[in-house]
Amino acid sequence: MIVSLLSRALMMSTPLLYGSIAEVIAERTGMMVTAIEGIFLMGAWGGFVGTYLTGSAFIGILMAMATGTMTAAIYGIVCIFLKQHQVVTGTAINILAAGFCTYFQRVLFGIPTSPLKIDPLSQIAIPVLSKIPVIGPIFFYQNSLTYLVYFIIPLSYFLLFRTSIGLIIRSTGENPEAVDVAGINVNGVRFVVVLLAGVMGGVAGAFYSVGYLGMFTTNMIGGRGWIAFAICFLGNWNPKGAVIGTVVFGFTEAIAIYMQSIGGGSYFPNELFIALPYILTIVLTVCRKNFNVPAKLGVAYSKEN
Amino acid sequence: MNAKIRDMIVTNFLAIAAGLILSGLMLLLLKINPIPVFKEALTTIITDKYTLGDVFLKATPLIFTALSFAFAFKANLFNIGAQGQFYMGSIVAIAVSLQLQGKVPTIVLLMIVFALTMVAGGLIGAFIGFLKAHYNANEFLVSMMSTYVVLALMNYLLRTFLKESKGEYPQTDALTRDAWIPNLLDGTRLHVGFIVAILVAIGVWILLYKTPLGYRIRAVGSNASAAEMSGIPSKKIYIITFFISGALAGMAGFTEVNGVQHMLIQDFNSGIGSAGLGIAILANANPIGIIFASILFGALNVIGNLMGRMPGVNVPASIVDLMQGFVMIFVIVSYFFRSYLENRREKLKLQKKAVGE
């Protein structure tokens, strides 16, 4: 039982890992991707549409990357090149994304008589490894998107802290003037990481529609993009911190689902479990001290200043 | 006319037009010709009193949520949680009204409910401000998360304590007429709450620009450490600002529950928090501008609904979100062009001066 709970926790953590690591990389350059909720939603929608129309989850996920990137590109253009406020722009894009998905769902599928379904990604058992007691069923009996994230975690850490690209990314958030003087296009760097956040956020969204539920509804993200955003803060802008934060959240969510499934609702209201991740965010935001905020987080860069 | 104001009007107008045109093009995808649809919707608004009243009716809560965001924004604080504060106001409005209706005169009931919704929203706000002031918590995150917590609380209450006496749906009993906000215009749904909203907007403007407290709030907003140096306690200002910001959003609960819906249901007005934010941006956080921008959004809402009801056309309701989203994006983009125009004007002025000397 505890094994299935932990396996569930890891599964629910997967999209948050994609989202928060993307957010970490982007915020290290000074770009808060406040459009992340909209990117998740567009990814979920794009993934669903791609899978439904072609029958291939792989194409669905590519489509999710495309819709996520498209959303991120609009955000990047407005915030980076037109230098508008990141929080404000993000909110506008989140509203637009919600309207866009609902509208185009209707354009493509009309009003279906029964809910449209796709086959969610199946769990793949890794030979040998999945036979290890306890660890096997938790870590090596997951879907492909979860396996992919195993590689992304160390890769993102390595990229940020062990390569010259990582140095450029981190310097762009701390001291963009120096990066500029070194002959590197600050806004270009920022735009690239925002697009990357679009790709990864799109996959995260697709995890909910293609990877797990096998359907699409407009409220299926329900603030999880914001949780990924919060995890980035709480994880101190570090992929390692993001992993710890995500595990905590994934675990809370798994407990919530588990409690609902065993009828915990008769002891505690279900709504308490639904609210738990959000309450946890508030508590952690309050408890967490000594933040290592990128110096230029949220500040647009222009040469004249 | 001042060149800056002219730019603002022109660019905003163009942005709104661009947003509407793009939404119109989206209708083509459903093989609907947007021109007659828009035309019919606009004629209905202008000629039909009931529909026109609805524009202002829809604008009312938006004025409050927009003021809520704008007020905190003046102190350089982000209150993204107006939706939750509005829900808290709604919960209090329905609970108190159900208790008091028939027991006290309408006017007394309305005044009590109004005051309590303010306090309810305000306390949620003050809590966020308190965490910001004393724990340096990121108010953006906390306010965002608080909405989901209040939403869960509301759903819980609708299922339990506030559930209708029939016990069928997760919604409350309807209020009797004793607890309704009086109508403003016969033949419409428009109620006195609209006037209250306008008065509150004017009040917020006075508070911000004509009182010492407003000055302090704006001082903290433009430079918190400089304000601190000159003896303004920025922590206290954070809490006060957030209290007022939350109270403004809470008032929307009063006008919506007692004025429009007369009951509380699930997913009640779920978009007014974010729409309020958009309106605040559109109006550049100016309380008086917010009144007009809210009426515009109210009109977009009504246009969308009218389109959805037109016989034989079948425009989906989501066109409203699409219109609002596009308008917001274009308005944000127009800020860029406005500052570009202003820079160019300043440069020209300097050049002229240099040539003159």
XYZ file of C-alpha atoms in Angstrom:
662
model
C 0.000 0.000 0.000
C 2.750 2.410 0.957
C 4.489 1.441 -2.275
C 1.501 2.321 -4.411
C 1.163 5.594 -2.514
C 4.781 6.509 -3.196
C 4.502 5.434 -6.800
C 1.457 7.686 -7.065
C 3.390 10.516 -5.422
C 6.187 10.222 -7.967
C 3.688 10.204 -10.791
C 1.955 13.346 -9.536
C 5.368 14.988 -9.093
C 6.389 14.518 -12.707
C 4.633 17.531 -14.269
C 5.666 19.702 -11.351
C 9.277 18.667 -11.954
C 9.105 19.663 -15.616
C 7.430 22.937 -14.711
C 9.594 23.930 -11.783
C 12.908 23.044 -13.448
C 11.879 25.070 -16.487
C 10.966 27.897 -14.162
C 14.314 27.635 -12.337
C 16.293 27.911 -15.566
C 14.187 30.821 -16.806
C 14.227 32.716 -13.523
C 17.999 32.370 -13.329
C 18.093 34.711 -16.334
C 15.731 37.138 -14.626
C 12.560 35.984 -16.372
C 9.683 34.989 -14.109
C 7.532 32.873 -16.370
C 4.230 33.973 -14.862
C 2.463 32.622 -17.945
C 3.266 29.110 -16.697
C -0.340 28.339 -15.792
C -1.370 29.210 -19.335
C 1.564 27.245 -20.787
C 0.529 24.159 -18.798
C -3.042 24.528 -19.989
C -2.045 25.007 -23.626
C 0.239 21.983 -23.311
C -2.578 19.899 -21.881
C -4.851 20.980 -24.691
C -2.277 20.602 -27.461
C -1.331 17.173 -26.166
C -4.922 16.072 -26.098
C -5.717 17.379 -29.574
C -2.573 15.880 -31.104
C -3.204 12.497 -29.532
C -6.904 12.467 -30.305
C -6.481 13.402 -33.942
C -3.529 11.163 -34.762
C -3.937 8.410 -32.207
C -0.273 8.726 -31.334
C 0.691 9.977 -27.892
C 4.143 10.816 -29.215
C 2.723 13.267 -31.746
C 0.426 14.556 -29.028
C 3.382 15.401 -26.835
C 5.184 17.087 -29.743
C 2.028 19.103 -30.293
C 1.989 20.005 -26.579
C 5.564 21.248 -26.911
C 4.497 23.362 -29.879
C 1.472 24.928 -28.174
C 3.460 25.498 -24.983
C 6.270 27.142 -26.927
C 3.821 29.296 -28.843
C 2.342 30.585 -25.585
C 5.800 31.177 -24.142
C 6.854 33.008 -27.303
C 4.030 35.526 -26.971
C 4.977 36.011 -23.342
C 8.650 36.403 -24.242
C 8.033 38.911 -27.010
C 5.845 41.129 -24.835
C 8.029 40.945 -21.719
C 11.507 40.859 -23.195
C 11.375 42.855 -26.386
C 8.481 45.169 -25.548
C 9.663 45.336 -21.906
C 6.239 45.042 -20.313
C 5.504 43.939 -16.783
C 6.005 40.199 -16.281
C 3.239 39.589 -13.722
C 0.723 41.627 -15.649
C 1.542 40.035 -19.008
C 1.486 36.559 -17.511
C -1.981 37.080 -16.082
C -3.293 38.311 -19.410
C -1.820 35.291 -21.176
C -3.326 32.914 -18.640
C -6.784 34.359 -19.306
C -6.220 34.220 -23.043
C -5.000 30.617 -22.856
C -8.138 29.550 -20.983
C -10.358 31.243 -23.558
C -8.289 29.924 -26.456
C -8.422 26.252 -25.396
C -12.129 26.298 -24.658
C -12.904 28.067 -27.901
C -10.745 25.903 -30.136
C -11.900 22.734 -28.424
C -15.329 23.803 -29.621
C -14.093 24.760 -33.095
C -12.429 21.369 -33.533
C -14.904 19.058 -31.879
C -18.184 20.960 -31.667
C -20.313 19.899 -28.703
C -19.601 16.192 -28.299
C -22.420 14.060 -26.918
C -20.058 12.076 -24.708
C -16.712 13.242 -23.284
C -13.835 12.722 -25.698
C -11.376 10.141 -24.455
C -7.850 9.124 -25.390
C -5.776 6.283 -24.003
C -3.500 7.654 -21.301
C 0.185 6.713 -21.455
C 0.690 3.261 -20.064
C 3.088 2.350 -17.289
C 6.199 0.699 -18.639
C 8.028 -1.810 -16.475
C 11.786 -1.515 -16.914
C 13.200 -5.026 -17.182
C 15.245 -6.218 -14.178
C 15.070 -2.855 -12.353
C 11.330 -3.047 -11.808
C 11.838 -6.376 -10.021
C 13.798 -4.747 -7.172
C 11.565 -4.836 -4.107
C 9.995 -1.496 -3.059
C 12.245 0.681 -5.258
C 11.355 -1.184 -8.429
C 7.595 -0.619 -8.436
C 8.031 2.971 -7.287
C 10.707 4.200 -9.658
C 10.697 1.756 -12.541
C 7.054 1.179 -13.191
C 6.082 4.608 -14.478
C 5.156 6.172 -17.806
C 7.683 7.423 -20.335
C 7.378 11.081 -19.330
C 8.451 10.216 -15.797
C 11.457 8.287 -17.107
C 12.411 11.262 -19.237
C 12.367 13.546 -16.229
C 14.948 11.296 -14.486
C 17.399 12.463 -17.123
C 16.275 16.069 -17.128
C 16.965 16.593 -13.414
C 20.742 15.894 -13.481
C 21.008 17.399 -16.946
C 19.505 20.713 -15.835
C 21.769 20.811 -12.797
C 24.811 20.067 -14.920
C 23.750 22.642 -17.509
C 23.258 25.383 -14.930
C 26.326 24.845 -12.779
C 28.927 23.003 -14.833
C 28.804 24.498 -18.318
C 29.579 27.881 -19.819
C 25.987 28.095 -21.031
C 24.901 27.770 -17.404
C 27.293 30.525 -16.431
C 25.776 32.780 -19.084
C 22.261 31.903 -17.891
C 23.066 32.651 -14.271
C 24.976 35.845 -15.063
C 22.095 37.132 -17.162
C 19.932 37.176 -14.066
C 22.590 38.630 -11.792
C 24.429 41.120 -13.929
C 23.031 41.527 -17.435
C 25.288 44.521 -18.147
C 28.376 42.329 -17.767
C 26.868 39.693 -20.044
C 26.124 42.374 -22.583
C 29.643 43.760 -22.421
C 30.956 40.250 -23.011
C 29.210 40.413 -26.370
C 26.284 38.153 -25.517
C 22.763 39.155 -26.439
C 20.965 39.409 -23.068
C 17.469 39.499 -24.494
C 18.338 36.650 -26.840
C 19.406 34.467 -23.903
C 16.230 35.327 -22.068
C 14.043 34.582 -25.045
C 15.662 31.183 -25.562
C 15.127 30.116 -21.941
C 11.530 31.304 -22.054
C 10.979 29.167 -25.152
C 12.605 26.264 -23.336
C 10.200 26.848 -20.469
C 7.427 26.697 -23.048
C 8.622 23.307 -24.302
C 8.947 21.849 -20.815
C 5.764 23.481 -19.527
C 3.947 22.090 -22.544
C 5.129 18.583 -21.681
C 4.058 19.154 -18.083
C 0.587 20.112 -19.254
C 0.444 17.113 -21.581
C 1.215 14.901 -18.607
C -2.204 15.749 -17.160
C -4.164 15.184 -20.354
C -2.154 12.575 -22.287
C -0.129 11.024 -19.515
C -2.687 10.554 -16.804
C -6.346 11.456 -17.294
C -6.801 10.703 -20.996
C -9.104 13.673 -21.499
C -9.142 17.457 -21.544
C -11.122 19.922 -19.462
C -10.481 23.643 -19.178
C -9.996 23.522 -15.424
C -7.720 20.480 -15.403
C -4.584 22.458 -14.481
C -6.330 24.242 -11.619
C -3.366 26.236 -10.326
C -0.720 23.519 -10.708
C 1.284 25.833 -12.943
C 1.361 28.257 -10.044
C 2.503 25.477 -7.751
C 5.424 24.774 -10.081
C 6.105 28.502 -9.965
C 6.018 28.403 -6.164
C 8.297 25.361 -6.017
C 10.906 27.287 -7.966
C 10.889 29.970 -5.274
C 10.828 27.516 -2.400
C 13.599 25.450 -3.999
C 15.799 28.515 -3.962
C 16.209 28.682 -7.744
C 18.089 25.402 -7.814
C 17.098 22.164 -9.569
C 18.000 20.241 -6.410
C 15.665 22.405 -4.325
C 12.997 22.047 -6.978
C 13.236 18.258 -6.713
C 12.822 18.339 -2.930
C 9.922 20.776 -3.201
C 8.224 18.721 -5.873
C 8.509 15.482 -3.919
C 6.798 17.158 -0.971
C 3.993 18.396 -3.199
C 3.608 15.190 -5.138
C 3.370 13.375 -1.848
C 0.675 15.730 -0.532
C -1.307 15.264 -3.690
C -0.961 11.490 -3.545
C -2.111 11.482 0.074
C -5.086 13.630 -0.905
C -6.083 11.203 -3.661
C -5.486 8.227 -1.400
C -7.534 9.656 1.459
C -10.389 10.357 -0.910
C -10.204 6.838 -2.289
C -10.412 5.145 1.113
C -13.279 7.390 2.136
C -11.276 9.714 4.370
C -14.023 12.185 3.559
C -16.026 10.835 6.450
C -13.361 12.008 8.911
C -12.020 15.087 7.155
C -13.699 17.090 4.410
C -12.326 16.268 0.955
C -11.891 19.966 0.363
C -9.215 19.992 3.042
C -7.133 17.569 1.007
C -7.749 19.554 -2.158
C -6.569 22.716 -0.410
C -3.589 21.029 1.227
C -0.964 21.736 -1.492
C -1.974 25.391 -1.533
C -1.881 25.684 2.248
C 1.496 23.993 2.190
C 2.786 26.573 -0.303
C 1.726 29.405 1.968
C 3.310 27.762 5.011
C 6.556 27.061 3.178
C 6.682 30.563 1.711
C 6.469 31.900 5.230
C 8.993 29.470 6.737
C 11.587 29.703 4.026
C 14.334 32.208 4.835
C 17.574 33.244 3.146
C 16.359 33.319 -0.374
C 18.924 33.545 -3.098
C 16.792 35.621 -5.455
C 18.357 36.352 -8.849
C 19.238 40.053 -8.628
C 17.401 41.113 -11.780
C 14.358 38.862 -11.410
C 11.432 40.499 -13.136
C 13.422 43.425 -14.493
C 13.448 44.032 -18.246
C 16.835 44.749 -19.748
C 17.527 47.667 -22.052
C 20.923 49.006 -22.958
C 20.164 52.657 -22.304
C 19.645 52.154 -18.565
C -5.507 68.311 -25.289
C -2.478 67.002 -23.466
C -0.423 64.859 -25.843
C -0.059 62.142 -23.208
C -3.799 61.816 -22.671
C -4.356 61.865 -26.420
C -1.875 59.015 -26.856
C -3.578 57.084 -24.096
C -7.019 57.398 -25.654
C -5.821 56.647 -29.179
C -3.656 53.648 -28.277
C -6.273 52.170 -25.946
C -8.928 52.575 -28.587
C -6.735 50.885 -31.200
C -5.866 48.084 -28.786
C -9.503 47.402 -27.980
C -10.398 47.513 -31.662
C -7.573 45.120 -32.524
C -8.721 42.715 -29.807
C -12.295 42.765 -31.051
C -11.297 42.359 -34.680
C -9.089 39.383 -33.878
C -11.916 37.780 -31.857
C -14.209 38.456 -34.801
C -11.800 36.631 -37.098
C -11.934 33.693 -34.696
C -15.674 33.509 -35.339
C -14.909 32.890 -39.013
C -13.386 29.574 -37.958
C -16.846 28.482 -36.849
C -18.136 29.732 -40.214
C -19.940 32.597 -38.519
C -19.821 35.999 -40.181
C -18.741 38.288 -37.331
C -20.006 41.564 -38.792
C -23.790 41.006 -38.600
C -23.360 39.227 -35.253
C -21.450 42.135 -33.697
C -23.811 44.616 -35.295
C -26.883 42.901 -33.901
C -25.310 42.613 -30.451
C -24.408 46.311 -30.412
C -27.864 47.390 -31.608
C -29.460 45.303 -28.880
C -27.259 46.928 -26.255
C -28.117 50.418 -27.415
C -31.836 49.898 -27.957
C -32.763 47.426 -25.236
C -32.952 48.953 -21.773
C -32.651 45.605 -19.985
C -29.479 44.696 -21.864
C -27.950 48.118 -21.328
C -28.660 47.752 -17.623
C -26.833 44.419 -17.714
C -23.685 46.111 -19.013
C -23.500 48.203 -15.853
C -24.610 45.260 -13.751
C -21.684 43.187 -15.014
C -19.336 46.125 -14.578
C -20.155 46.500 -10.871
C -18.139 43.614 -9.348
C -15.336 44.243 -11.842
C -14.941 47.785 -10.530
C -14.345 46.343 -7.066
C -11.875 43.626 -8.064
C -10.007 46.031 -10.345
C -9.773 48.594 -7.545
C -8.511 45.818 -5.297
C -5.590 45.035 -7.591
C -4.905 48.686 -8.415
C -4.857 49.756 -4.786
C -2.202 47.230 -3.796
C -0.322 47.976 -7.011
C 0.059 51.599 -5.882
C 2.123 50.317 -2.960
C 4.056 48.126 -5.409
C 2.321 45.074 -3.939
C 0.658 42.336 -5.926
C -2.717 41.160 -4.768
C -3.540 38.378 -7.222
C -6.039 36.937 -4.762
C -9.041 39.209 -5.370
C -11.035 36.154 -6.433
C -10.565 34.527 -3.029
C -11.322 37.733 -1.155
C -14.451 38.096 -3.250
C -15.462 34.521 -2.353
C -14.889 35.260 1.318
C -17.105 38.334 0.980
C -19.746 36.229 -0.780
C -19.708 33.563 1.928
C -20.176 36.182 4.634
C -22.832 38.030 2.605
C -24.991 34.936 2.129
C -24.501 33.585 5.647
C -25.331 36.877 7.354
C -28.186 37.717 5.005
C -29.821 34.319 5.533
C -29.636 34.837 9.282
C -30.911 38.409 9.337
C -33.490 38.500 6.545
C -36.955 39.260 7.785
C -35.622 40.086 11.242
C -34.244 43.566 10.571
C -35.233 46.286 8.094
C -33.666 45.906 4.633
C -31.543 49.004 4.890
C -30.049 47.915 8.212
C -29.410 44.423 6.879
C -27.705 45.749 3.768
C -25.492 48.068 5.771
C -24.465 45.312 8.156
C -23.765 42.889 5.310
C -21.805 45.508 3.380
C -19.619 46.259 6.386
C -19.040 42.578 7.137
C -18.100 41.671 3.551
C -15.524 44.440 3.714
C -14.127 43.024 6.911
C -14.159 39.464 5.545
C -12.234 40.343 2.390
C -10.068 42.746 4.323
C -8.984 40.160 6.875
C -7.835 37.766 4.168
C -5.945 40.675 2.640
C -4.496 41.760 5.977
C -3.308 38.204 6.595
C -1.376 38.286 3.321
C -0.029 41.725 4.178
C 0.986 40.478 7.610
C 2.949 37.560 6.138
C 4.584 39.961 3.714
C 5.469 42.481 6.408
C 6.719 40.160 9.126
C 7.990 37.079 7.320
C 8.925 38.704 4.035
C 6.707 36.135 2.328
C 6.197 36.661 -1.380
C 2.745 38.290 -1.452
C 2.253 37.330 -5.071
C 2.455 33.628 -4.244
C 0.552 33.810 -0.984
C -2.336 35.789 -2.448
C -2.490 33.457 -5.457
C -2.621 30.379 -3.217
C -5.131 31.941 -0.811
C -7.744 31.942 -3.579
C -7.591 28.164 -3.914
C -7.847 27.732 -0.152
C -10.902 29.988 0.090
C -12.427 28.217 -2.907
C -12.070 24.875 -1.116
C -13.590 26.408 2.015
C -16.520 27.747 0.003
C -17.164 24.384 -1.653
C -17.042 22.728 1.744
C -19.533 25.174 3.258
C -21.855 24.844 0.262
C -21.869 21.111 0.816
C -22.449 21.334 4.558
C -23.494 24.315 6.653
C -24.771 26.534 3.893
C -26.413 23.795 1.810
C -29.966 24.522 0.632
C -32.740 23.183 2.833
C -33.926 20.891 0.008
C -30.484 19.332 0.297
C -30.211 18.567 -3.397
C -27.476 20.723 -4.887
C -24.342 22.259 -3.349
C -25.840 25.725 -3.186
C -27.531 27.909 -0.606
C -31.161 28.835 -0.169
C -32.293 31.883 -2.102
C -32.601 35.164 -0.248
C -36.038 36.701 0.231
C -36.660 40.145 -1.180
C -35.935 41.650 2.231
C -32.245 41.052 1.645
C -32.036 42.273 -1.944
C -30.220 45.426 -2.918
C -32.924 47.755 -4.318
C -33.210 48.201 -8.065
C -31.860 51.318 -9.661
C -33.863 51.334 -12.880
C -37.238 49.717 -13.497
C -37.225 47.126 -16.228
C -33.578 46.222 -15.679
C -31.584 44.112 -13.243
C -29.355 47.091 -12.429
C -29.204 47.717 -8.688
C -27.934 50.428 -6.366
C -24.643 48.535 -5.981
C -23.450 50.165 -9.210
C -23.718 53.598 -7.605
C -21.919 52.233 -4.539
C -19.122 50.949 -6.795
C -18.703 54.363 -8.423
C -18.688 56.113 -5.063
C -16.109 53.636 -3.770
C -13.934 54.228 -6.838
C -14.072 57.965 -6.242
C -13.378 57.352 -2.571
C -10.315 55.267 -3.442
C -9.063 58.041 -5.699
C -9.472 60.583 -2.884
C -7.828 58.235 -0.399
C -4.852 57.654 -2.670
C -4.239 61.177 -3.905
C -5.727 63.548 -1.309
C -4.980 62.032 2.091
C -1.790 61.542 4.116
C -2.387 57.762 4.198
C -2.629 57.655 0.413
C 0.563 59.636 0.151
C 2.334 57.178 2.443
C 1.023 54.214 0.468
C 2.289 55.696 -2.778
C 5.592 56.640 -1.151
C 6.133 53.039 -0.027
C 5.174 51.967 -3.537
C 7.699 54.123 -5.308
C 10.580 53.438 -2.921
C 10.008 51.448 0.243
C 13.434 52.050 1.787
C 13.332 55.792 1.094
C 9.877 55.919 2.648
C 11.176 54.024 5.670
C 14.031 56.547 6.022
C 11.576 59.411 6.089
C 9.656 57.792 8.928
C 6.909 55.928 7.109
C 6.556 52.473 8.675
C 6.463 50.371 5.515
C 5.446 47.176 7.325
C 2.358 48.834 8.749
C 1.571 50.280 5.331
C 1.808 46.793 3.770
C -0.805 45.455 6.165
C -3.123 48.466 5.826
C -2.850 48.437 2.034
C -3.596 44.752 1.844
C -6.524 45.139 4.237
C -8.078 47.832 2.040
C -7.284 45.901 -1.119
C -8.950 42.788 0.272
C -11.909 44.796 1.576
C -12.495 46.214 -1.909
C -12.655 42.718 -3.383
C -14.884 41.586 -0.518
C -17.444 44.288 -1.384
C -17.977 42.599 -4.739
C -19.323 39.653 -2.735
C -21.975 41.950 -1.300
C -23.129 43.351 -4.649
C -23.127 39.969 -6.360
C -24.872 37.967 -3.641
C -27.396 40.554 -2.457
C -27.736 42.364 -5.753
C -27.660 39.772 -8.520
C -27.580 36.102 -7.652
C -29.471 36.239 -4.330
C -27.851 32.938 -3.459
C -24.427 31.329 -3.473
C -23.598 28.606 -5.980
C -20.467 26.699 -6.931
C -18.054 28.345 -9.384
C -19.687 31.664 -8.608
C -18.381 34.417 -10.965
C -15.130 32.510 -11.332
C -13.388 34.976 -13.634
C -13.859 38.339 -11.959
C -10.531 38.290 -10.103
C -8.407 37.979 -13.196
C -10.703 40.201 -15.252
C -10.300 42.825 -12.533
C -6.557 42.611 -12.936
C -6.920 43.128 -16.670
C -9.147 46.129 -16.098
C -6.682 47.646 -13.660
C -3.994 47.327 -16.331
C -6.250 48.787 -18.990
C -6.933 51.777 -16.742
C -3.299 52.114 -15.705
C -4.427 51.529 -12.098
C -6.323 54.824 -12.079
C -9.519 54.469 -9.980
C -11.583 56.705 -12.251
C -10.270 55.004 -15.379
C -11.254 51.706 -13.787
C -14.933 52.703 -13.866
C -14.808 53.119 -17.640
C -12.655 50.060 -18.266
C -15.039 47.967 -16.147
C -17.987 49.157 -18.193
C -16.073 48.116 -21.322
C -15.476 44.637 -19.906
C -19.099 44.499 -18.787
C -20.086 45.301 -22.354
C -17.766 42.585 -23.751
C -19.431 40.142 -21.390
C -22.917 41.127 -22.471
C -21.945 41.084 -26.162
C -20.585 37.568 -25.738
C -23.751 36.395 -24.001
C -25.972 38.015 -26.618
C -24.025 36.276 -29.373
C -24.446 32.970 -27.603
C -28.223 33.419 -27.470
C -28.725 34.567 -31.044
C -30.948 32.105 -32.857
C -29.175 29.990 -35.434
C -25.663 31.327 -34.819
C -24.403 29.362 -31.816
C -21.416 31.415 -30.740
C -19.741 29.623 -27.826
C -19.626 31.441 -24.492
C -15.850 31.142 -24.395
C -15.677 33.974 -26.937
C -15.947 36.301 -23.909
C -12.656 35.040 -22.433
C -11.081 35.180 -25.839
C -12.167 38.798 -26.372
C -11.017 39.822 -22.912
C -7.692 38.029 -23.318
C -6.958 39.563 -26.715
C -7.965 43.046 -25.560
C -5.689 42.728 -22.528
C -2.691 41.570 -24.558
C -3.132 44.386 -27.048
C -3.525 46.943 -24.285
C -0.274 45.724 -22.728
C 1.441 45.969 -26.113
C 0.010 49.462 -26.531
C 1.862 50.538 -23.371
C 5.050 49.886 -25.278
C 4.002 52.115 -28.141
C 2.806 54.789 -25.766
C 6.161 55.010 -24.012
C 7.872 54.914 -27.395
C 5.799 57.880 -28.575
C 6.498 59.743 -25.377
C 10.240 59.162 -25.629
C 10.235 60.416 -29.173
C 8.320 63.526 -28.155
C 10.764 64.248 -25.355
C 13.693 63.790 -27.711
C 12.177 66.176 -30.251
C 11.572 68.707 -27.508
C 15.206 68.503 -26.409
C 16.415 68.776 -29.999
C 14.285 71.859 -30.583
C 15.667 73.412 -27.425
C 19.240 72.676 -28.524
C 18.597 74.196 -31.954
C 16.936 77.233 -30.371
C 19.986 77.955 -28.261
